[in-house]
Short mmCIF file of C-alpha atoms and ligand atoms in Angstrom, two decimals:
data_model
loop_
_atom_site.label_atom_id
_atom_site.label_comp_id
_atom_site.label_asym_id
_atom_site.label_seq_id
_atom_site.Cartn_x
_atom_site.Cartn_y
_atom_site.Cartn_z
CA UNK A 1 74.65 20.36 -69.67
CA UNK A 2 78.46 19.93 -70.14
CA UNK A 3 78.47 22.34 -73.11
CA UNK A 4 80.14 25.46 -72.39
CA UNK A 5 78.72 28.67 -73.41
CA UNK A 6 81.49 31.44 -73.42
CA UNK A 7 79.58 34.34 -75.22
CA UNK A 8 77.34 35.02 -72.18
CA UNK A 9 78.33 37.67 -69.95
CA UNK A 10 79.08 34.88 -67.55
CA UNK A 11 80.77 31.52 -69.20
CA UNK A 12 79.03 28.50 -67.81
CA UNK A 13 78.31 24.84 -68.44
CA UNK A 14 74.95 25.30 -66.47
CA UNK A 15 72.94 26.42 -69.19
CA UNK A 16 72.35 29.85 -67.34
CA UNK A 17 70.51 31.35 -70.29
CA UNK A 18 67.69 28.75 -69.87
CA UNK A 19 66.87 30.67 -66.40
CA UNK A 20 66.37 34.11 -67.13
CA UNK A 21 65.70 35.11 -63.57
CA UNK A 22 69.05 33.63 -62.28
CA UNK A 23 70.96 34.72 -65.27
CA UNK A 24 69.62 38.37 -64.08
CA UNK A 25 70.49 37.77 -60.52
CA UNK A 26 73.86 36.73 -61.36
CA UNK A 27 74.29 39.54 -63.71
CA UNK A 28 73.45 41.88 -61.08
CA UNK A 29 76.02 40.48 -58.82
CA UNK A 30 78.80 40.47 -61.53
CA UNK A 31 79.65 44.16 -61.31
CA UNK A 32 79.43 44.40 -57.53
CA UNK A 33 82.18 41.55 -57.72
CA UNK A 34 84.22 43.74 -60.28
CA UNK A 35 84.06 46.56 -57.78
CA UNK A 36 85.12 44.57 -54.85
CA UNK A 37 88.17 43.23 -57.11
CA UNK A 38 89.25 46.78 -57.99
CA UNK A 39 88.92 47.70 -54.25
CA UNK A 40 90.06 44.75 -52.47
CA UNK A 41 92.12 42.77 -55.22
CA UNK A 42 95.75 43.46 -56.60
CA UNK A 43 94.71 46.72 -57.88
CA UNK A 44 97.62 48.25 -59.29
CA UNK A 45 98.14 45.44 -61.67
CA UNK A 46 94.56 45.51 -63.28
CA UNK A 47 95.73 47.24 -66.25
CA UNK A 48 98.49 45.02 -66.98
CA UNK A 49 98.64 41.88 -69.30
CA UNK A 50 99.24 38.82 -67.34
CA UNK A 51 99.88 35.25 -68.98
CA UNK A 52 97.01 33.30 -67.09
CA UNK A 53 95.21 30.16 -67.07
CA UNK A 54 91.26 30.40 -67.69
CA UNK A 55 89.13 27.56 -67.06
CA UNK A 56 86.96 26.92 -70.39
CA UNK A 57 85.52 23.71 -69.72
CA UNK A 58 85.58 20.44 -67.41
CA UNK A 59 86.90 18.18 -69.89
CA UNK A 60 90.12 16.56 -68.60
CA UNK A 61 92.39 17.25 -71.35
CA UNK A 62 92.13 20.93 -72.47
CA UNK A 63 90.00 22.27 -69.63
CA UNK A 64 92.16 25.37 -69.51
CA UNK A 65 93.23 28.15 -71.87
CA UNK A 66 96.41 30.04 -71.54
CA UNK A 67 96.90 33.72 -72.82
CA UNK A 68 97.50 37.26 -71.81
CA UNK A 69 94.52 38.96 -70.11
CA UNK A 70 94.04 42.00 -67.84
CA UNK A 71 92.82 40.79 -64.52
CA UNK A 72 89.45 42.57 -64.57
CA UNK A 73 88.66 41.17 -67.98
CA UNK A 74 89.45 37.56 -66.55
CA UNK A 75 86.38 35.52 -67.69
CA UNK A 76 85.15 34.21 -64.39
CA UNK A 77 82.76 31.33 -65.18
CA UNK A 78 80.68 28.90 -63.68
CA UNK A 79 81.42 25.19 -64.12
CA UNK A 80 80.18 22.06 -62.59
CA UNK A 81 81.13 18.45 -63.51
CA UNK A 82 78.66 16.66 -65.68
CA UNK A 83 75.77 15.11 -63.85
CA UNK A 84 75.98 11.24 -63.39
CA UNK A 85 73.67 9.04 -61.54
CA UNK A 86 74.65 9.06 -58.06
CA UNK A 87 73.35 7.62 -54.81
CA UNK A 88 73.98 8.89 -51.19
CA UNK A 89 77.28 6.84 -50.60
CA UNK A 90 77.71 7.59 -46.70
CA UNK A 91 75.47 8.86 -43.94
CA UNK A 92 71.76 8.03 -42.83
CA UNK A 93 70.47 8.18 -46.47
CA UNK A 94 72.85 5.62 -48.00
CA UNK A 95 71.45 4.32 -51.27
CA UNK A 96 68.77 7.01 -51.80
CA UNK A 97 69.26 9.07 -54.88
CA UNK A 98 71.44 12.22 -54.22
CA UNK A 99 69.61 15.67 -53.96
CA UNK A 100 69.40 18.12 -56.79
CA UNK A 101 67.54 20.53 -54.58
CA UNK A 102 68.14 21.66 -51.20
CA UNK A 103 66.15 19.22 -48.58
CA UNK A 104 64.36 21.57 -46.36
CA UNK A 105 65.48 20.10 -42.98
CA UNK A 106 69.10 20.69 -43.92
CA UNK A 107 68.92 23.86 -45.62
CA UNK A 108 70.76 25.93 -42.66
CA UNK A 109 73.50 23.29 -42.28
CA UNK A 110 74.11 23.22 -46.02
CA UNK A 111 74.06 27.30 -46.31
CA UNK A 112 76.54 27.45 -43.59
CA UNK A 113 78.87 25.10 -45.35
CA UNK A 114 78.72 26.76 -48.45
CA UNK A 115 79.11 30.30 -46.96
CA UNK A 116 81.90 29.25 -45.14
CA UNK A 117 83.76 27.69 -48.22
CA UNK A 118 82.82 30.86 -50.27
CA UNK A 119 84.16 33.37 -47.54
CA UNK A 120 87.67 31.93 -47.63
CA UNK A 121 88.15 32.76 -51.44
CA UNK A 122 87.68 36.50 -51.51
CA UNK A 123 89.31 36.45 -48.04
CA UNK A 124 92.61 35.02 -49.66
CA UNK A 125 92.71 37.59 -52.39
CA UNK A 126 92.31 40.33 -49.74
CA UNK A 127 95.19 38.84 -47.65
CA UNK A 128 97.48 38.88 -50.74
CA UNK A 129 96.59 42.11 -52.51
CA UNK A 130 99.85 43.86 -51.62
CA UNK A 131 102.18 41.22 -52.57
CA UNK A 132 102.51 42.30 -56.21
CA UNK A 133 104.65 45.17 -54.98
CA UNK A 134 107.31 42.79 -53.90
CA UNK A 135 107.34 39.54 -55.94
CA UNK A 136 110.72 38.06 -56.27
CA UNK A 137 110.22 37.51 -60.10
CA UNK A 138 107.96 37.68 -62.92
CA UNK A 139 107.23 33.94 -62.80
CA UNK A 140 106.22 34.37 -59.04
CA UNK A 141 104.21 37.59 -59.78
CA UNK A 142 102.11 35.67 -62.48
CA UNK A 143 101.41 32.58 -60.20
CA UNK A 144 100.34 35.02 -57.52
CA UNK A 145 97.82 36.40 -59.78
CA UNK A 146 96.73 33.14 -61.27
CA UNK A 147 95.84 32.05 -57.46
CA UNK A 148 94.11 35.39 -57.09
CA UNK A 149 91.77 35.25 -60.10
CA UNK A 150 91.22 31.44 -59.45
CA UNK A 151 90.06 32.20 -55.95
CA UNK A 152 87.68 34.64 -57.60
CA UNK A 153 86.45 31.98 -59.55
CA UNK A 154 85.71 29.83 -56.74
CA UNK A 155 83.77 32.62 -54.91
CA UNK A 156 81.55 32.49 -58.17
CA UNK A 157 81.22 28.74 -57.75
CA UNK A 158 79.70 29.27 -54.17
CA UNK A 159 77.69 32.19 -55.33
CA UNK A 160 76.16 30.38 -58.02
CA UNK A 161 74.92 27.84 -55.43
CA UNK A 162 73.59 30.49 -53.13
CA UNK A 163 71.65 32.40 -55.75
CA UNK A 164 70.40 28.84 -57.65
CA UNK A 165 69.32 27.06 -54.55
CA UNK A 166 68.74 29.42 -51.61
CA UNK A 167 66.46 32.04 -52.71
CA UNK A 168 66.46 35.54 -50.97
CA UNK A 169 68.64 34.33 -48.24
CA UNK A 170 71.23 33.17 -50.66
CA UNK A 171 71.40 36.42 -52.55
CA UNK A 172 71.83 38.05 -49.13
CA UNK A 173 74.69 35.76 -48.38
CA UNK A 174 76.09 36.49 -51.62
CA UNK A 175 76.28 40.19 -50.85
CA UNK A 176 77.89 39.64 -47.66
CA UNK A 177 80.59 37.55 -49.27
CA UNK A 178 81.80 40.91 -50.75
CA UNK A 179 81.19 43.08 -47.59
CA UNK A 180 83.24 41.10 -44.87
CA UNK A 181 86.94 42.00 -45.06
CA UNK A 182 89.88 39.91 -43.92
CA UNK A 183 91.31 41.11 -40.76
CA UNK A 184 88.62 43.94 -40.33
CA UNK A 185 87.72 44.26 -36.57
CA UNK A 186 84.11 44.91 -37.39
CA UNK A 187 83.34 42.43 -40.35
CA UNK A 188 85.89 39.91 -40.23
CA UNK A 189 86.11 36.86 -42.61
CA UNK A 190 84.70 33.72 -40.82
CA UNK A 191 87.53 31.67 -40.18
CA UNK A 192 90.74 32.62 -38.15
CA UNK A 193 93.54 31.72 -40.86
CA UNK A 194 91.85 34.18 -43.19
CA UNK A 195 92.23 37.06 -41.09
CA UNK A 196 95.95 36.78 -40.70
CA UNK A 197 98.23 39.11 -42.47
CA UNK A 198 100.04 37.31 -45.36
CA UNK A 199 102.46 40.40 -45.66
CA UNK A 200 105.19 38.98 -47.59
CA UNK A 201 106.10 36.14 -49.87
CA UNK A 202 107.49 33.67 -47.07
CA UNK A 203 104.00 33.70 -45.59
CA UNK A 204 102.45 33.58 -49.16
CA UNK A 205 104.34 30.47 -49.90
CA UNK A 206 103.51 28.90 -46.65
CA UNK A 207 99.77 29.89 -47.04
CA UNK A 208 99.44 28.30 -50.37
CA UNK A 209 101.41 25.20 -48.92
CA UNK A 210 99.48 24.63 -45.84
CA UNK A 211 96.19 26.56 -46.09
CA UNK A 212 95.26 26.13 -49.71
CA UNK A 213 95.79 22.29 -48.62
CA UNK A 214 93.05 22.78 -46.08
CA UNK A 215 91.01 23.88 -48.95
CA UNK A 216 91.89 20.55 -50.85
CA UNK A 217 90.74 18.47 -48.00
CA UNK A 218 87.58 20.39 -47.22
CA UNK A 219 86.45 20.62 -50.97
CA UNK A 220 87.25 16.87 -51.26
CA UNK A 221 84.96 16.24 -48.50
CA UNK A 222 82.24 18.56 -49.81
CA UNK A 223 82.85 16.79 -53.33
CA UNK A 224 81.44 13.67 -51.49
CA UNK A 225 78.17 15.49 -50.98
CA UNK A 226 74.89 14.08 -51.32
CA UNK A 227 73.81 17.45 -52.33
CA UNK A 228 74.73 16.94 -56.08
CA UNK A 229 75.43 20.55 -57.26
CA UNK A 230 77.92 21.34 -54.53
CA UNK A 231 79.72 17.80 -55.22
CA UNK A 232 79.91 18.65 -58.90
CA UNK A 233 81.14 22.15 -58.32
CA UNK A 234 83.80 20.95 -55.70
CA UNK A 235 85.11 18.35 -57.89
CA UNK A 236 86.11 20.92 -60.56
CA UNK A 237 87.31 23.35 -58.00
CA UNK A 238 89.95 20.76 -56.89
CA UNK A 239 91.24 20.74 -60.39
CA UNK A 240 92.43 24.26 -60.19
CA UNK A 241 93.46 23.79 -56.51
CA UNK A 242 96.33 21.70 -57.18
CA UNK A 243 98.45 24.56 -58.95
CA UNK A 244 97.95 26.62 -55.95
CA UNK A 245 99.44 23.96 -53.73
CA UNK A 246 102.31 23.59 -56.14
CA UNK A 247 103.05 27.13 -55.91
CA UNK A 248 103.52 26.77 -52.05
CA UNK A 249 105.32 23.76 -51.97
CA UNK A 250 107.75 24.65 -54.74
CA UNK A 251 108.10 28.10 -53.39
CA UNK A 252 109.04 27.15 -49.83
CA UNK A 253 111.31 24.39 -51.63
CA UNK A 254 113.03 26.99 -53.58
CA UNK A 255 113.56 29.37 -50.31
CA UNK A 256 114.91 26.29 -48.66
CA UNK A 257 117.42 25.43 -51.41
CA UNK A 258 118.62 28.98 -51.71
CA UNK A 259 119.23 28.95 -48.00
CA UNK A 260 121.30 25.90 -48.25
CA UNK A 261 123.37 27.34 -51.13
CA UNK A 262 123.98 30.63 -48.78
CA UNK A 263 124.92 28.37 -45.83
CA UNK A 264 127.66 27.02 -47.96
CA UNK A 265 128.67 30.47 -49.60
CA UNK A 266 129.17 32.26 -46.33
CA UNK A 267 132.42 31.66 -44.24
CA UNK A 268 130.37 31.41 -40.96
CA UNK A 269 127.36 29.71 -42.68
CA UNK A 270 125.15 32.72 -41.91
CA UNK A 271 122.39 32.84 -44.34
CA UNK A 272 121.12 36.12 -43.06
CA UNK A 273 124.56 37.66 -43.46
CA UNK A 274 124.06 36.83 -47.26
CA UNK A 275 120.82 38.20 -47.63
CA UNK A 276 118.54 34.87 -47.48
CA UNK A 277 115.96 33.22 -45.16
CA UNK A 278 117.67 30.90 -42.76
CA UNK A 279 116.28 27.42 -42.03
CA UNK A 280 115.08 28.03 -38.41
CA UNK A 281 113.15 31.08 -39.59
CA UNK A 282 111.49 29.15 -42.39
CA UNK A 283 110.80 26.55 -39.48
CA UNK A 284 108.87 29.35 -37.53
CA UNK A 285 106.87 30.37 -40.64
CA UNK A 286 106.02 26.85 -40.90
CA UNK A 287 104.97 26.49 -37.49
CA UNK A 288 102.76 29.59 -37.83
CA UNK A 289 100.91 28.71 -40.91
CA UNK A 290 100.66 24.85 -40.23
CA UNK A 291 98.99 25.42 -36.96
CA UNK A 292 96.49 28.05 -38.36
CA UNK A 293 95.57 25.75 -40.84
CA UNK A 294 95.13 22.95 -38.59
CA UNK A 295 92.62 25.17 -36.74
CA UNK A 296 90.55 25.29 -40.13
CA UNK A 297 89.52 21.82 -39.64
CA UNK A 298 87.26 22.76 -36.48
CA UNK A 299 86.92 21.42 -33.27
CA UNK A 300 88.16 17.76 -32.67
CA UNK A 301 84.85 16.59 -31.40
CA UNK A 302 82.08 18.22 -33.21
CA UNK A 303 78.45 17.61 -33.44
CA UNK A 304 78.30 19.84 -36.68
CA UNK A 305 80.75 17.38 -38.29
CA UNK A 306 78.53 14.52 -37.00
CA UNK A 307 75.34 16.19 -38.27
CA UNK A 308 76.84 17.05 -41.82
CA UNK A 309 78.09 13.34 -41.96
CA UNK A 310 74.70 11.83 -41.02
CA UNK A 311 72.83 14.22 -43.39
CA UNK A 312 74.97 13.09 -46.20
CA UNK A 313 76.37 16.66 -46.90
CA UNK A 314 80.03 16.14 -46.13
CA UNK A 315 81.76 13.08 -46.23
CA UNK A 316 85.42 11.95 -45.56
CA UNK A 317 88.43 12.56 -48.02
CA UNK A 318 87.94 9.90 -50.69
CA UNK A 319 85.13 8.14 -48.93
CA UNK A 320 85.09 5.22 -51.23
CA UNK A 321 88.45 3.99 -49.77
CA UNK A 322 86.76 3.09 -46.56
CA UNK A 323 84.83 0.14 -45.93
CA UNK A 324 82.02 1.39 -43.97
CA UNK A 325 80.21 4.41 -44.73
CA UNK A 326 77.48 4.81 -41.88
CA UNK A 327 79.74 5.08 -39.09
CA UNK A 328 77.23 4.26 -36.41
CA UNK A 329 78.77 2.61 -33.39
CA UNK A 330 82.31 2.97 -34.78
CA UNK A 331 85.19 4.96 -32.86
CA UNK A 332 88.19 6.81 -33.81
CA UNK A 333 91.27 6.47 -31.48
CA UNK A 334 92.76 9.96 -30.68
CA UNK A 335 94.32 12.19 -28.15
CA UNK A 336 91.86 14.12 -26.32
CA UNK A 337 92.24 16.58 -23.18
CA UNK A 338 90.31 15.65 -20.27
CA UNK A 339 90.37 17.21 -16.92
CA UNK A 340 93.61 19.03 -17.48
CA UNK A 341 95.34 15.87 -19.15
CA UNK A 342 96.37 14.40 -22.37
CA UNK A 343 94.48 11.16 -22.65
CA UNK A 344 94.14 8.70 -25.55
CA UNK A 345 90.84 7.02 -26.11
CA UNK A 346 88.04 6.08 -28.61
CA UNK A 347 85.78 8.95 -29.50
CA UNK A 348 82.55 8.06 -31.37
CA UNK A 349 83.49 8.26 -35.07
CA UNK A 350 80.75 10.66 -36.39
CA UNK A 351 81.83 13.31 -33.80
CA UNK A 352 85.59 12.83 -34.46
CA UNK A 353 85.19 13.35 -38.22
CA UNK A 354 86.97 16.92 -38.12
CA UNK A 355 89.91 14.98 -36.66
CA UNK A 356 89.60 12.14 -39.12
CA UNK A 357 90.10 14.58 -41.86
CA UNK A 358 92.76 16.61 -40.14
CA UNK A 359 94.69 13.30 -39.67
CA UNK A 360 94.57 12.91 -43.50
CA UNK A 361 95.84 16.45 -44.17
CA UNK A 362 98.66 16.12 -41.51
CA UNK A 363 99.99 12.80 -43.60
CA UNK A 364 99.88 15.12 -46.90
CA UNK A 365 101.48 17.99 -45.32
CA UNK A 366 104.30 15.43 -43.96
CA UNK A 367 104.85 14.24 -47.55
CA UNK A 368 105.69 17.83 -48.57
CA UNK A 369 108.03 18.56 -45.60
CA UNK A 370 109.80 15.18 -46.56
CA UNK A 371 110.37 16.56 -50.03
CA UNK A 372 111.74 19.73 -48.36
CA UNK A 373 114.20 17.73 -46.28
CA UNK A 374 115.34 15.93 -49.32
CA UNK A 375 116.23 19.10 -50.63
CA UNK A 376 118.27 20.04 -47.67
CA UNK A 377 119.92 16.59 -47.64
CA UNK A 378 120.76 16.81 -51.24
CA UNK A 379 122.34 20.26 -50.67
CA UNK A 380 124.53 18.42 -47.99
CA UNK A 381 123.40 20.49 -45.07
CA UNK A 382 122.66 18.77 -41.72
CA UNK A 383 119.25 20.33 -40.92
CA UNK A 384 115.52 18.95 -40.77
CA UNK A 385 112.37 20.75 -41.05
CA UNK A 386 109.68 19.30 -38.67
CA UNK A 387 105.74 19.73 -38.49
CA UNK A 388 104.95 20.66 -34.67
CA UNK A 389 102.55 18.84 -32.67
CA UNK A 390 98.99 19.02 -33.42
CA UNK A 391 98.34 20.50 -29.95
CA UNK A 392 101.16 23.43 -30.32
CA UNK A 393 99.77 27.17 -30.95
CA UNK A 394 96.02 26.15 -31.33
CA UNK A 395 93.09 28.71 -31.47
CA UNK A 396 90.31 26.43 -32.04
CA UNK A 397 89.29 22.98 -30.61
CA UNK A 398 90.35 21.42 -27.52
CA UNK A 399 94.15 22.12 -27.43
CA UNK A 400 93.29 25.80 -27.63
CA UNK A 401 92.86 26.21 -23.88
CA UNK A 402 96.35 24.60 -22.98
CA UNK A 403 99.82 25.74 -23.98
CA UNK A 404 102.37 23.06 -25.71
CA UNK A 405 105.67 23.00 -27.13
CA UNK A 406 106.35 22.29 -30.75
CA UNK A 407 107.01 18.55 -29.87
CA UNK A 408 103.79 18.45 -27.68
CA UNK A 409 104.86 18.91 -24.12
CA UNK A 410 102.37 20.41 -22.04
CA UNK A 411 103.75 23.80 -20.43
CA UNK A 412 102.01 26.76 -18.68
CA UNK A 413 100.94 29.96 -20.60
CA UNK A 414 103.65 32.13 -19.10
CA UNK A 415 106.36 29.73 -20.31
CA UNK A 416 104.55 29.66 -23.74
CA UNK A 417 104.60 33.50 -23.72
CA UNK A 418 108.47 33.47 -22.77
CA UNK A 419 109.39 31.08 -25.50
CA UNK A 420 106.93 32.13 -28.03
CA UNK A 421 109.39 34.12 -30.30
CA UNK A 422 111.90 30.78 -30.35
CA UNK A 423 108.84 28.89 -31.92
CA UNK A 424 107.01 31.44 -33.89
CA UNK A 425 107.97 34.39 -36.03
CA UNK A 426 108.88 37.20 -33.67
CA UNK A 427 108.67 41.15 -34.45
CA UNK A 428 112.62 41.14 -35.68
CA UNK A 429 111.91 37.89 -37.75
CA UNK A 430 109.18 39.93 -39.63
CA UNK A 431 111.20 42.74 -39.98
CA UNK A 432 113.84 40.94 -41.24
CA UNK A 433 111.81 38.92 -43.78
CA UNK A 434 110.14 42.27 -44.89
CA UNK A 435 113.39 43.93 -45.49
CA UNK A 436 114.50 41.20 -48.08
CA UNK A 437 110.96 41.89 -50.06
CA UNK A 438 112.11 44.04 -53.00
CA UNK A 439 110.68 43.41 -56.54
CA UNK A 440 112.50 41.85 -59.20
CA UNK A 441 110.90 42.31 -62.47
CA UNK A 442 113.38 42.09 -65.28
CA UNK A 443 112.66 38.81 -67.25
CA UNK A 444 114.44 35.59 -65.80
CA UNK A 445 116.07 37.30 -62.97
CA UNK A 446 115.35 36.01 -59.37
CA UNK A 447 115.42 37.78 -55.73
CA UNK A 448 118.58 36.66 -53.93
CA UNK A 449 116.66 35.04 -51.27
CA UNK A 450 114.99 32.28 -53.77
CA UNK A 451 116.27 29.73 -56.08
CA UNK A 452 114.84 29.61 -59.52
CA UNK A 453 112.20 27.30 -60.52
CA UNK A 454 112.85 24.25 -62.30
CA UNK A 455 110.75 25.14 -65.10
CA UNK A 456 108.24 27.78 -66.41
CA UNK A 457 104.59 27.80 -66.90
CA UNK A 458 102.78 25.71 -69.53
CA UNK A 459 106.00 24.45 -71.13
CA UNK A 460 107.31 28.09 -71.42
CA UNK A 461 110.98 29.08 -70.38
CA UNK A 462 111.44 30.61 -67.06
CA UNK A 463 112.57 33.90 -68.50
CA UNK A 464 109.31 34.21 -70.40
CA UNK A 465 107.55 37.67 -70.05
CA UNK A 466 104.74 36.44 -67.63
CA UNK A 467 103.68 39.82 -67.00
CA UNK A 468 104.14 42.29 -69.83
CA UNK A 469 106.11 45.44 -68.99
CA UNK A 470 105.18 48.85 -70.25
N1 LIG B 501 87.94 29.87 -37.06
O1 LIG B 501 81.80 22.02 -34.66
P1 LIG B 501 83.04 22.91 -34.90
C1 LIG B 501 89.84 27.09 -48.71
C2 LIG B 501 83.86 27.81 -35.54
S1 LIG B 501 89.93 26.44 -47.18
C3 LIG B 501 86.96 30.29 -36.70
O2 LIG B 501 84.49 22.81 -33.84
P2 LIG B 501 82.75 22.57 -37.45
C4 LIG B 501 90.85 28.14 -49.27
C5 LIG B 501 82.69 26.98 -36.33
O3 LIG B 501 82.10 27.70 -37.51
C6 LIG B 501 88.60 25.53 -47.06
N2 LIG B 501 85.90 29.74 -36.30
O4 LIG B 501 83.63 22.84 -36.12
C7 LIG B 501 92.24 27.98 -49.03
C8 LIG B 501 81.38 27.04 -35.40
O5 LIG B 501 80.91 28.27 -35.35
P3 LIG B 501 79.20 28.34 -35.08
C9 LIG B 501 87.36 26.26 -46.59
C10 LIG B 501 85.92 28.27 -36.36
O6 LIG B 501 81.67 23.38 -37.80
C11 LIG B 501 93.07 28.95 -49.26
C12 LIG B 501 82.27 26.59 -34.08
O7 LIG B 501 83.61 27.15 -34.35
N3 LIG B 501 86.04 25.48 -46.52
O8 LIG B 501 89.12 26.78 -49.70
O9 LIG B 501 82.51 21.09 -37.56
C13 LIG B 501 92.58 30.12 -50.11
C14 LIG B 501 82.18 25.12 -33.58
O10 LIG B 501 82.58 24.62 -34.78
C15 LIG B 501 86.99 27.81 -36.86
C16 LIG B 501 85.71 24.91 -45.46
O11 LIG B 501 85.84 25.24 -44.55
C17 LIG B 501 88.12 28.51 -37.29
N4 LIG B 501 89.27 28.15 -37.91
O12 LIG B 501 83.72 22.82 -38.58
C18 LIG B 501 91.32 30.08 -50.55
C19 LIG B 501 84.52 23.79 -45.74
N5 LIG B 501 86.80 26.35 -36.87
O13 LIG B 501 78.63 27.67 -36.13
C20 LIG B 501 90.40 29.07 -50.05
C21 LIG B 501 83.18 24.36 -44.97
C22 LIG B 501 85.47 26.29 -36.39
O14 LIG B 501 78.92 27.50 -33.88
N6 LIG B 501 83.20 24.47 -43.64
N7 LIG B 501 84.85 27.38 -36.15
O15 LIG B 501 79.18 29.95 -35.01
C23 LIG B 501 83.30 23.58 -42.61
O16 LIG B 501 83.23 22.42 -43.08
C24 LIG B 501 83.10 23.70 -41.29
O17 LIG B 501 82.44 25.08 -41.03
C25 LIG B 501 84.59 23.90 -40.60
C26 LIG B 501 84.40 24.05 -38.99
C27 LIG B 501 85.27 22.53 -40.98
C28 LIG B 501 85.33 25.10 -40.98
#
């Protein structure tokens, strides 16, 4: 099962050629995917040689191959972690063998989870499609494309599941994944953050820091699934996801570092006067992308989450760390919004599982922000970046009906509207950040608003020609 077939049209370790019908169906989807890539991906760069990592197996050592490749020729493959004996380890079916086929009663629930996951992948490529015009260096340009092609592979991963296990419905869903468009009024992507513009590199770094990190937590929860093909698929996707968050966290860290350097260079400590991104503006973009990403965990109290856990389809982050796995009768202590007031109370655990996952995610985000603050401190600057309250600027869930300040104070909507531009990027901030975005495509050079990376990709130097120039 783990043998990789690379000479097929679609590289895979799932013995695709052993199921001719499925192989034909996926080979029929492949040109539609390529058409979508050419229309909605980073099209002007399709003819360039990019130094990319391609997944070639699921072995821990040596799973990736690095070489120059033109993006439309990227070998998007289907890779599942090898099958091992597993039983349901949470929910109502604890101890029963995991499923290799979709159980009829959970078909819709499972399809919805897979389609929602799949929809985010092409959405992010669409959101980022124009960033190649303004990358701050060849290193960053290459990282953008690495993230893009791997999101494409993650789409393949979900499409494989839809085609293999959901028959005609699955094939229709796979078509629709290529038809919805990020930000389109008539056929938007499913989840909020994936319809937001990512129109410059500061947003890209915040997106890969915060939104890709939602991906880590959602994939980890699905990697626990009692639907074994989904679990095995998501486990391998997590391997690739780590680099995306690295791009985000170190990207922001480099912008922060440069801001600190420019504070010291300017007689008035004015970063903008020196052509950099000032720390208060970085805070606003952090506020924006963090809160958009908090929404991706769904409502705080959710019967969907309870159903998915009970069925054994979606677990908690690293389920094995917990002592109890049925969660019947247990509760989670959290803030809820009741009769216009914030109340701290116990909520039935199964219904609180979106909040449980979000709580783990928040801790992980905080670790990243702590590292950014260490950079600021090491530069000798007195400033601290902060994660805003989980109630601030929410559009999904119980906090979405009420306005809050970034430190969690309840306020009326008029006050929020009047102060919004202090907390979230305003038009002037957007205009300013966009004014900094000019391509820097000479080897080893970096835009003025960002510090160089500590090291290059795959042990190569920072001034390597990551994207071949004509
Ligand atoms: N925007 O019971 P509720 C990634 C909908 S990112 C719009 O509160 P539930 C990646 C919800 O669909 C990871 N709608 O929440 C990152 C439902 O609608 P219906 C993606 C939203 O269902 C970067 C209704 O509100 N993976 O991989 O428990 C680059 C009530 O829902 C939103 C997944 O999301 C929203 N933010 O949880 C590339 C995993 N939130 O059904 C990739 C799969 C909720 O009533 N998805 N709604 O019409 C899930 O597990 C769940 O669908 C969610 C929602 C966690 C998203």
